[in-house]
PDB file of C-alpha atoms and ligand atoms in Angstrom:
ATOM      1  CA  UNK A 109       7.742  -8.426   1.430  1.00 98.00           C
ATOM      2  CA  UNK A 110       6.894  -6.337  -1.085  1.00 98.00           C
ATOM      3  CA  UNK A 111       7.097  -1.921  -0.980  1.00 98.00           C
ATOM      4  CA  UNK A 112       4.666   0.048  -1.961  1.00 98.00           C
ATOM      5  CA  UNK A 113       4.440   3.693  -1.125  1.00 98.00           C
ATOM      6  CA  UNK A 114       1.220   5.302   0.292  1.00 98.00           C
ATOM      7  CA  UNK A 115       0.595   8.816  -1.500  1.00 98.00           C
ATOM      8  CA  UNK A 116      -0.152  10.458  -4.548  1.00 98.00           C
ATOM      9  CA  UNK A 117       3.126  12.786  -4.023  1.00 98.00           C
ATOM     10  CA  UNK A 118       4.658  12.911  -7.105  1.00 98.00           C
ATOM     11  CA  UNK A 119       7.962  14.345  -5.943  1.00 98.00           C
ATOM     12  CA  UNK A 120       8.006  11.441  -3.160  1.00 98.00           C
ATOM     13  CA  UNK A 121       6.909   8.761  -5.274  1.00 98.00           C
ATOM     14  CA  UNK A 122       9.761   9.747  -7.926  1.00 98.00           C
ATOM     15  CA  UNK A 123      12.456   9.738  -4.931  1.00 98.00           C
ATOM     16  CA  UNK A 124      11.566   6.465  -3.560  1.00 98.00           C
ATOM     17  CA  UNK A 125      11.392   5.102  -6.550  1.00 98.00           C
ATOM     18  CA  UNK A 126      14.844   6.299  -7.310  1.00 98.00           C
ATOM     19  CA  UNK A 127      15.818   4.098  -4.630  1.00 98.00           C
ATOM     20  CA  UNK A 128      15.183   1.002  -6.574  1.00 97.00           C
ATOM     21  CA  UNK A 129      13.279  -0.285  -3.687  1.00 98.00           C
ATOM     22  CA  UNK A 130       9.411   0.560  -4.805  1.00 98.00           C
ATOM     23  CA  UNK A 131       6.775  -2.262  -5.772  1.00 98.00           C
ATOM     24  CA  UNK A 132       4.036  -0.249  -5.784  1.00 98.00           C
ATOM     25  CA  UNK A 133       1.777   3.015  -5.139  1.00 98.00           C
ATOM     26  CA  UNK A 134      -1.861   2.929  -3.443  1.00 98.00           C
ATOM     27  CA  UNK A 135      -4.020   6.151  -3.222  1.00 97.00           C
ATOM     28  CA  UNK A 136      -6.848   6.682  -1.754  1.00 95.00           C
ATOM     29  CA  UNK A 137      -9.398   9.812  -1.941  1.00 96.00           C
ATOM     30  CA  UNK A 138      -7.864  11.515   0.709  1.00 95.00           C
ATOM     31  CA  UNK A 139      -4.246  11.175  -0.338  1.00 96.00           C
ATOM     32  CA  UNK A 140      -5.751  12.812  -3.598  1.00 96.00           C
ATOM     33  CA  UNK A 141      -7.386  15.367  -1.988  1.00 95.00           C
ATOM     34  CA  UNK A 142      -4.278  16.394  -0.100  1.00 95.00           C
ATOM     35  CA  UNK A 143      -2.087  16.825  -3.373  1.00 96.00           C
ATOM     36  CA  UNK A 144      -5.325  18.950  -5.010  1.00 91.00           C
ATOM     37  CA  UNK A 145      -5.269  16.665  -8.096  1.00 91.00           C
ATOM     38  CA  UNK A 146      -7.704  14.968  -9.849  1.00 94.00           C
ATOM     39  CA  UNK A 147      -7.051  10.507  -9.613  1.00 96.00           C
ATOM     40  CA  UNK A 148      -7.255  10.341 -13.300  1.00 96.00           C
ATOM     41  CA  UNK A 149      -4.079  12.604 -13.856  1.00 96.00           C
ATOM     42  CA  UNK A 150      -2.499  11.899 -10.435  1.00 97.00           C
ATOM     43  CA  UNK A 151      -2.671   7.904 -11.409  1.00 97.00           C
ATOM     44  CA  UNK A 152      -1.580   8.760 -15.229  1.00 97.00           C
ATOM     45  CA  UNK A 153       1.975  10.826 -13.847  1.00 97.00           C
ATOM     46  CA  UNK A 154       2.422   7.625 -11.182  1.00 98.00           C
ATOM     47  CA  UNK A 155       2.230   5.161 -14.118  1.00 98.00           C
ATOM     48  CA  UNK A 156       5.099   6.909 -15.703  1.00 97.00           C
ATOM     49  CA  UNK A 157       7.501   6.650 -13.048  1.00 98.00           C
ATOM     50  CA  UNK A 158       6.390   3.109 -11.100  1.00 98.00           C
ATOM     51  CA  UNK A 159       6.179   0.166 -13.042  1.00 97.00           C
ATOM     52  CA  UNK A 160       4.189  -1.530 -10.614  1.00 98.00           C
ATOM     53  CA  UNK A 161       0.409  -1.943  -9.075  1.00 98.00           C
ATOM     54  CA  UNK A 162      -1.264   1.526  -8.691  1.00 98.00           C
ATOM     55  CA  UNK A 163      -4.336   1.753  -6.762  1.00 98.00           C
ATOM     56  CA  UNK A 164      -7.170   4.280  -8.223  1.00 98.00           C
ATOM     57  CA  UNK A 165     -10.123   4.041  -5.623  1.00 97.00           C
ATOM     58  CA  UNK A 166     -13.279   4.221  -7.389  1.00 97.00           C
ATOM     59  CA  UNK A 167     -16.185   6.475  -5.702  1.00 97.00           C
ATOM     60  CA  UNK A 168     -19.599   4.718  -7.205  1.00 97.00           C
ATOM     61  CA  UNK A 169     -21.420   3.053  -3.889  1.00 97.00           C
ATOM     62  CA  UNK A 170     -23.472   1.093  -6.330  1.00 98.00           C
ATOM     63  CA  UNK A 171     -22.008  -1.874  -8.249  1.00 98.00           C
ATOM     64  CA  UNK A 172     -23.295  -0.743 -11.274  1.00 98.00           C
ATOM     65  CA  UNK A 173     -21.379   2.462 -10.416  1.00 98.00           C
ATOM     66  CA  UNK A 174     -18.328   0.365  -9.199  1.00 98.00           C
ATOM     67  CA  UNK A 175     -17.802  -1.714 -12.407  1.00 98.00           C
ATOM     68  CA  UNK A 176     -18.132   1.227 -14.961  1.00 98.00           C
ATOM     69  CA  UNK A 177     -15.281   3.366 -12.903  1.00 98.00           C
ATOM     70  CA  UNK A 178     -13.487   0.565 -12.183  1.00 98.00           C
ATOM     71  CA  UNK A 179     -13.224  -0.177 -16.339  1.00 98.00           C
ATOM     72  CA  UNK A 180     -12.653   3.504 -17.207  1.00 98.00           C
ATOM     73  CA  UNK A 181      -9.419   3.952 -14.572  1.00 98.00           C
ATOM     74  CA  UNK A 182      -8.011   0.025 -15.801  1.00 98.00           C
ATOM     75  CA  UNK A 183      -8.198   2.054 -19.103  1.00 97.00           C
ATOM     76  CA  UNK A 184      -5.518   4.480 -17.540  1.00 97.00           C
ATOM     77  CA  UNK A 185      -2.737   2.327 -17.987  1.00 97.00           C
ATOM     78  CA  UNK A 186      -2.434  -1.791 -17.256  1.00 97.00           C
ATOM     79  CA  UNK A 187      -0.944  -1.292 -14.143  1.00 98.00           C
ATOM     80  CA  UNK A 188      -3.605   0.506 -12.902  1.00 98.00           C
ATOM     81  CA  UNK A 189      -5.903  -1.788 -10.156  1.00 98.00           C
ATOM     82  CA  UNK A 190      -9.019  -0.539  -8.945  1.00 98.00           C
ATOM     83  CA  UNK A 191      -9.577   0.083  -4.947  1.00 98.00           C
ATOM     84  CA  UNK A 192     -13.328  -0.965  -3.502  1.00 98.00           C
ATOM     85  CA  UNK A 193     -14.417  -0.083  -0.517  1.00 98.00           C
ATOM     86  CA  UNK A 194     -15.795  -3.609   0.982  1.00 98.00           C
ATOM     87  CA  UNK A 195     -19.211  -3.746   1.114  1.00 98.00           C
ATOM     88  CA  UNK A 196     -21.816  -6.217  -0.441  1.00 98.00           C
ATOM     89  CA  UNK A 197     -21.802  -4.101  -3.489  1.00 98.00           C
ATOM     90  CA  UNK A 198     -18.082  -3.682  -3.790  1.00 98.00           C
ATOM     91  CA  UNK A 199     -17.929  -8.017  -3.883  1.00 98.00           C
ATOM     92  CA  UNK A 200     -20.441  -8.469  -6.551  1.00 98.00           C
ATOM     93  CA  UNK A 201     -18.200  -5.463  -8.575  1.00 98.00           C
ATOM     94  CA  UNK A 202     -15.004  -7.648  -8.090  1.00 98.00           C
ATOM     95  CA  UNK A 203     -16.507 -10.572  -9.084  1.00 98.00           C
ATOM     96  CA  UNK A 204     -17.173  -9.044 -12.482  1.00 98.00           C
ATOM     97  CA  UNK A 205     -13.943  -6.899 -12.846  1.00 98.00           C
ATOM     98  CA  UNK A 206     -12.181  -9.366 -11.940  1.00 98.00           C
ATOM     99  CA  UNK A 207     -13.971 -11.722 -14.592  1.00 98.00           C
ATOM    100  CA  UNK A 208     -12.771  -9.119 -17.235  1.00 98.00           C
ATOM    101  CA  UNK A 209      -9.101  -9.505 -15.945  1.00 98.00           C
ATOM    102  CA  UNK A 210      -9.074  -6.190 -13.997  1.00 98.00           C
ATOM    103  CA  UNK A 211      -7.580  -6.288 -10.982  1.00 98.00           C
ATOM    104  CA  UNK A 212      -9.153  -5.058  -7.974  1.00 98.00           C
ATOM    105  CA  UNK A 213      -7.859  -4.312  -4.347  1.00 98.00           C
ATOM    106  CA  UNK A 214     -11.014  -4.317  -1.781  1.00 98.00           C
ATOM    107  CA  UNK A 215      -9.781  -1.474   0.693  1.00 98.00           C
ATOM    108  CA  UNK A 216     -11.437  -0.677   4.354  1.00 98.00           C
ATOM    109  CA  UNK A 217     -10.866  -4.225   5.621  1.00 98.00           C
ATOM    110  CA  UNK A 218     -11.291  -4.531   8.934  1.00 98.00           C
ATOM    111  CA  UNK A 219     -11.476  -8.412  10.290  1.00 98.00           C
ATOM    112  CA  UNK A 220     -10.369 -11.386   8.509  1.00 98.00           C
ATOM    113  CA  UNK A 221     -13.902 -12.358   7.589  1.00 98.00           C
ATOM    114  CA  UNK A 222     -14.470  -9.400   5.430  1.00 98.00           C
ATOM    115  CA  UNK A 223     -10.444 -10.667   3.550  1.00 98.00           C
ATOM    116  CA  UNK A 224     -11.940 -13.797   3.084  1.00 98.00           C
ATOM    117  CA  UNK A 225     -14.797 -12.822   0.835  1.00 98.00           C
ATOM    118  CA  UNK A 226     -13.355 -10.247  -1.140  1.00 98.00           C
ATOM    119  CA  UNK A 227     -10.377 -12.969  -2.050  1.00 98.00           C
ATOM    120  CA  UNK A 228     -13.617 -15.309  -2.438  1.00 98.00           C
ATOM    121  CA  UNK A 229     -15.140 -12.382  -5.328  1.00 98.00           C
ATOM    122  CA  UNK A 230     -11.853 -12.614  -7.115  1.00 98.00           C
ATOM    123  CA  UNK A 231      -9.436  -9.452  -5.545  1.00 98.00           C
ATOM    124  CA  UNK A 232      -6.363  -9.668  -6.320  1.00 98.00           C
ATOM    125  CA  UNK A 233      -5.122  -7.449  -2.871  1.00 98.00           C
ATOM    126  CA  UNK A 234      -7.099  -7.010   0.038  1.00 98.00           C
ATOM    127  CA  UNK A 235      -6.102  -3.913   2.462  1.00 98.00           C
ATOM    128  CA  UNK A 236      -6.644  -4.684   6.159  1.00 98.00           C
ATOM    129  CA  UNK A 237      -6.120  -1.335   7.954  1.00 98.00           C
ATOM    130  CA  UNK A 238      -3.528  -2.382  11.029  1.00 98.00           C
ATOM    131  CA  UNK A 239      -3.454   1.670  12.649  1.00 98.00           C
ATOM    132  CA  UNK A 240      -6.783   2.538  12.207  1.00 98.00           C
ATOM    133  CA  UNK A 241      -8.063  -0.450  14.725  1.00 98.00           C
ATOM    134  CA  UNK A 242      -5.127   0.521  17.265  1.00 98.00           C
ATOM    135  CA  UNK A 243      -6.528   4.264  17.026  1.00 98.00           C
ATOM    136  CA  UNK A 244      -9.916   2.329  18.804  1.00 98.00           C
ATOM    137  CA  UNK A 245      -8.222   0.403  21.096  1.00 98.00           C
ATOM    138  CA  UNK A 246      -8.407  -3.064  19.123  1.00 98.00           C
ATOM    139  CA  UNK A 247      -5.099  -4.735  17.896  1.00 98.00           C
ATOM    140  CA  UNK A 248      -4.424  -4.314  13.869  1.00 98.00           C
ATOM    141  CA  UNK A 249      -2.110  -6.793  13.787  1.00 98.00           C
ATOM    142  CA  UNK A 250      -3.703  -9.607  15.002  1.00 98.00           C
ATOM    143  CA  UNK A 251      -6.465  -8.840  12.826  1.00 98.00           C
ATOM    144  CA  UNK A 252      -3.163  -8.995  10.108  1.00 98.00           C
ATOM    145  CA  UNK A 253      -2.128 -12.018  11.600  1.00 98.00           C
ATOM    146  CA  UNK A 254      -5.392 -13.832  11.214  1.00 98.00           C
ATOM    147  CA  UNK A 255      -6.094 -12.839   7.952  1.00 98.00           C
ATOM    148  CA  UNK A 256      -2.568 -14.132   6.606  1.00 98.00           C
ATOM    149  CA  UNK A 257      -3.328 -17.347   8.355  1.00 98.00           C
ATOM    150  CA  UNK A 258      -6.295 -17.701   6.784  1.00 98.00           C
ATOM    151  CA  UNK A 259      -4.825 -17.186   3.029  1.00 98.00           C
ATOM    152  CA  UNK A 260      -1.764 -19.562   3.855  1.00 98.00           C
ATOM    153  CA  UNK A 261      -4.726 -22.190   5.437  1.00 98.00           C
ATOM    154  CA  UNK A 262      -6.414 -22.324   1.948  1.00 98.00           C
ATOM    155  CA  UNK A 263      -3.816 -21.059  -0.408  1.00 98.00           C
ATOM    156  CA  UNK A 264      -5.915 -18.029  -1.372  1.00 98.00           C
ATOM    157  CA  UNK A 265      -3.446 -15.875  -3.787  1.00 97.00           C
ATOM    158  CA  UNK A 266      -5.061 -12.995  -2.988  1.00 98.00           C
ATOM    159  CA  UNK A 267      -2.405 -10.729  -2.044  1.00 98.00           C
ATOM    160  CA  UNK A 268      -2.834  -8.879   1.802  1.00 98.00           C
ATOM    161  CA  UNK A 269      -1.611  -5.559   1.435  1.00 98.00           C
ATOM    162  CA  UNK A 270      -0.771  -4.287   5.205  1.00 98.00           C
ATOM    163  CA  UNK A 271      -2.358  -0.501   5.155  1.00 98.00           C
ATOM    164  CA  UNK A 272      -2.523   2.090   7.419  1.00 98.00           C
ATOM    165  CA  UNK A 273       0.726   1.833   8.437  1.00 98.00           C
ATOM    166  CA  UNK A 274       1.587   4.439  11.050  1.00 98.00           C
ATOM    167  CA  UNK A 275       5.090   3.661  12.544  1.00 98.00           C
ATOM    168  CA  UNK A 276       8.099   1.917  11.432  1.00 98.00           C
ATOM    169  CA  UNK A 277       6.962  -1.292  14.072  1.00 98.00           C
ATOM    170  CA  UNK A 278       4.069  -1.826  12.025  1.00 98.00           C
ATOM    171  CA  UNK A 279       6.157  -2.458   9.331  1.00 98.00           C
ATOM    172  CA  UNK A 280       8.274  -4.718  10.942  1.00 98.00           C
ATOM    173  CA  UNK A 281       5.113  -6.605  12.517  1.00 98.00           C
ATOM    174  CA  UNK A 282       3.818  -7.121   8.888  1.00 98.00           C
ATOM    175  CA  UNK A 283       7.155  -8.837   7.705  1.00 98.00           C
ATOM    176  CA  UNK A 284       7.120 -11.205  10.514  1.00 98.00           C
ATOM    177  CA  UNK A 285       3.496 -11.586   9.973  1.00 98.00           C
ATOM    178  CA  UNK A 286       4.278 -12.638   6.218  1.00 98.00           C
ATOM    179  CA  UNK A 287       1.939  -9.870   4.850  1.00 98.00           C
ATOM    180  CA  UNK A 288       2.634 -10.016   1.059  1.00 98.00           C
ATOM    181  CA  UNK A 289       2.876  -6.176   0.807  1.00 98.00           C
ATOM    182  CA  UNK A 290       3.202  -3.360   3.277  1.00 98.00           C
ATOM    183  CA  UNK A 291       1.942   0.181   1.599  1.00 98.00           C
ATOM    184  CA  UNK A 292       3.985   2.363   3.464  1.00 98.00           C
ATOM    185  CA  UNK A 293       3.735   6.793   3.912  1.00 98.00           C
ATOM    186  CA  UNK A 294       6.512   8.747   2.872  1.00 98.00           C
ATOM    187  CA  UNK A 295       7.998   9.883   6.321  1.00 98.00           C
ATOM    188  CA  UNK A 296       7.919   6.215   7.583  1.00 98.00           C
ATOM    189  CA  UNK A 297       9.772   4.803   4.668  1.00 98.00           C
ATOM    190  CA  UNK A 298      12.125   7.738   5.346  1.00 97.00           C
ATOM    191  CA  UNK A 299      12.670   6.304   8.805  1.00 97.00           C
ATOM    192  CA  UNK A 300      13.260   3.085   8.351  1.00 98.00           C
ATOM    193  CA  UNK A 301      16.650   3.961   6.197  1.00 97.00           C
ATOM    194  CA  UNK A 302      18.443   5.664   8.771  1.00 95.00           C
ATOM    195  CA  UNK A 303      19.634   4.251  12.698  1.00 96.00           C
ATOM    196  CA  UNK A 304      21.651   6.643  14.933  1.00 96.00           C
ATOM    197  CA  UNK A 305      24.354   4.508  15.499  1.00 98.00           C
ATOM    198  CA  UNK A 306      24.605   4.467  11.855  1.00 98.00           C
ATOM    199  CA  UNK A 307      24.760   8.068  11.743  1.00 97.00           C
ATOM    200  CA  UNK A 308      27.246   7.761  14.014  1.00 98.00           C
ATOM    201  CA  UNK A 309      29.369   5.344  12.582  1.00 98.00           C
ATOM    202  CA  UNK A 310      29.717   7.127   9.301  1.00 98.00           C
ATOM    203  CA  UNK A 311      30.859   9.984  11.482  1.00 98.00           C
ATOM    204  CA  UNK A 312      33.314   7.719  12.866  1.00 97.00           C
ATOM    205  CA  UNK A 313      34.692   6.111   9.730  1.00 98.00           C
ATOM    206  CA  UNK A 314      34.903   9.839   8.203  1.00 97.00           C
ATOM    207  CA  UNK A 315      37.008  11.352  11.331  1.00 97.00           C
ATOM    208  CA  UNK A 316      39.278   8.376  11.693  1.00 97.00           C
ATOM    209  CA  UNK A 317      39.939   8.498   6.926  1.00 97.00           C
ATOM    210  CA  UNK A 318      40.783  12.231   7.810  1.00 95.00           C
ATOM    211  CA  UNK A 319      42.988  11.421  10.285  1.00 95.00           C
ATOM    212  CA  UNK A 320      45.000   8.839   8.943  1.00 95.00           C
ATOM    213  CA  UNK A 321      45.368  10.859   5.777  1.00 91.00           C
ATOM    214  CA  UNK A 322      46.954  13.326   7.919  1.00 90.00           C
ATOM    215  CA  UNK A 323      49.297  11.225   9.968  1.00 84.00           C
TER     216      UNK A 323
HETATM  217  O1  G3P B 444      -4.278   3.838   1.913  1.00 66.79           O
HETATM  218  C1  G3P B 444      -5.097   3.616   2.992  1.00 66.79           C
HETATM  219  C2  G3P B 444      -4.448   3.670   4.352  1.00 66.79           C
HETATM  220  O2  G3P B 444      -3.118   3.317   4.309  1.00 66.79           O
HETATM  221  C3  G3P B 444      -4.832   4.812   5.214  1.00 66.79           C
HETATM  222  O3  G3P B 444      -4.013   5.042   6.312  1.00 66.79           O
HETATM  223  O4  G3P B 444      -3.212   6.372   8.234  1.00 66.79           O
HETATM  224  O5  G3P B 444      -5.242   7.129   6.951  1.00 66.79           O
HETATM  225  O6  G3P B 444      -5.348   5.129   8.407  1.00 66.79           O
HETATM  226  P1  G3P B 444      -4.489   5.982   7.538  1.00 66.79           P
END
């Protein structure tokens, strides 16, 4: 499965990505909004450290709207892919981006019906939102589950990009799930490196090296 990173930190995105274990960065408007940056210069400074997928939502409701944003931020740099919000509009703008070679991931997916026509209008991700359907009491990964058997039914190569990831399970539900991509906040990817008995066993190892170098 592939890692992307959910923000538009720039000091996180440049330590995960020090890691050498980052596929990819989505933003959204409100990940922008908490950094107080602008997309165009937040997407430009991600560019330069991830060589990877970048999601730059586009704010046009209109497909008209859609398809003129979505060419200006491909302009940005060729890694740059252009988040829709999926609507009716949103599909006939992917069909055409994606005509022109731009790539386009349809965001706010919420059932595997709405996957299935935005991999039909040419997206090349989809983002079904797993924690925001647990928040009202309906199961996101199911709805993840679904949608990935769908794909695999038909060999759609639309890639599902597991979002709205809230805890390190729903992480490890996408995996087994055989989401393509999981985009993944900051603090979560920080908790999946480290285990307390791992803490603990480096302690271990360190006491017992001192003490033998004593004896
Ligand atoms: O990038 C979109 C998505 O991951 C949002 O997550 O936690 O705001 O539902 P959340």
């Amino acid at each position: 499965m592939k890692i992307f990173i959910d923000t538009a930190n720039i000091e996180m995105i440049k330590e995960i990505s020090g890691l050498g274990i980052l596929d990819g960065v989505t933003t959204n408007p409100s990940l922008i909004a908490k950094e107080k940056t602008d997309l165009r210069t937040c997407v430009k400074k991600i560019s330069e450290i991830v060589d990877g997928p970048i999601s730059a939502e586009a704010m046009s409701m209109d497909a008209e709207g859609m398809i003129k944003e979505g060419r200006e931020l491909s302009l940005i740099h060729e890694n740059i892919n252009v988040k829709l919000p999926m609507c009716a509009e949103a599909l006939k703008a992917t069909k055409t981006l994606s005509s022109e070679g731009i790539d386009v991931n349809v965001t706010l997916i919420f059932s595997p019906h709405q996957a299935l026509l935005a991999a039909k209008a040419g997206a090349r991700f989809v983002s079904p939102f797993v924690g925001r359907l647990d928040d009202i009491g309906q199961v996101g990964s199911e709805m993840l589950s679904q949608t990935v058997a769908v794909f695999r039914n038909y060999d759609i190569d639309t890639e599902i990009i597991a979002a709205s990831i809230r805890h390190p399970v729903h992480v490890l539900e996408a995996a087994m799930i055989g989401a393509h991509i999981a985009t993944i906040p900051y603090d979560i990817l920080k908790k999946m490196i480290s285990h307390p008995k791992t803490d603990e066993g480096i302690r271990l190892f360190l006491a017992d090296h001192e003490r033998a170098k004593k004896s």
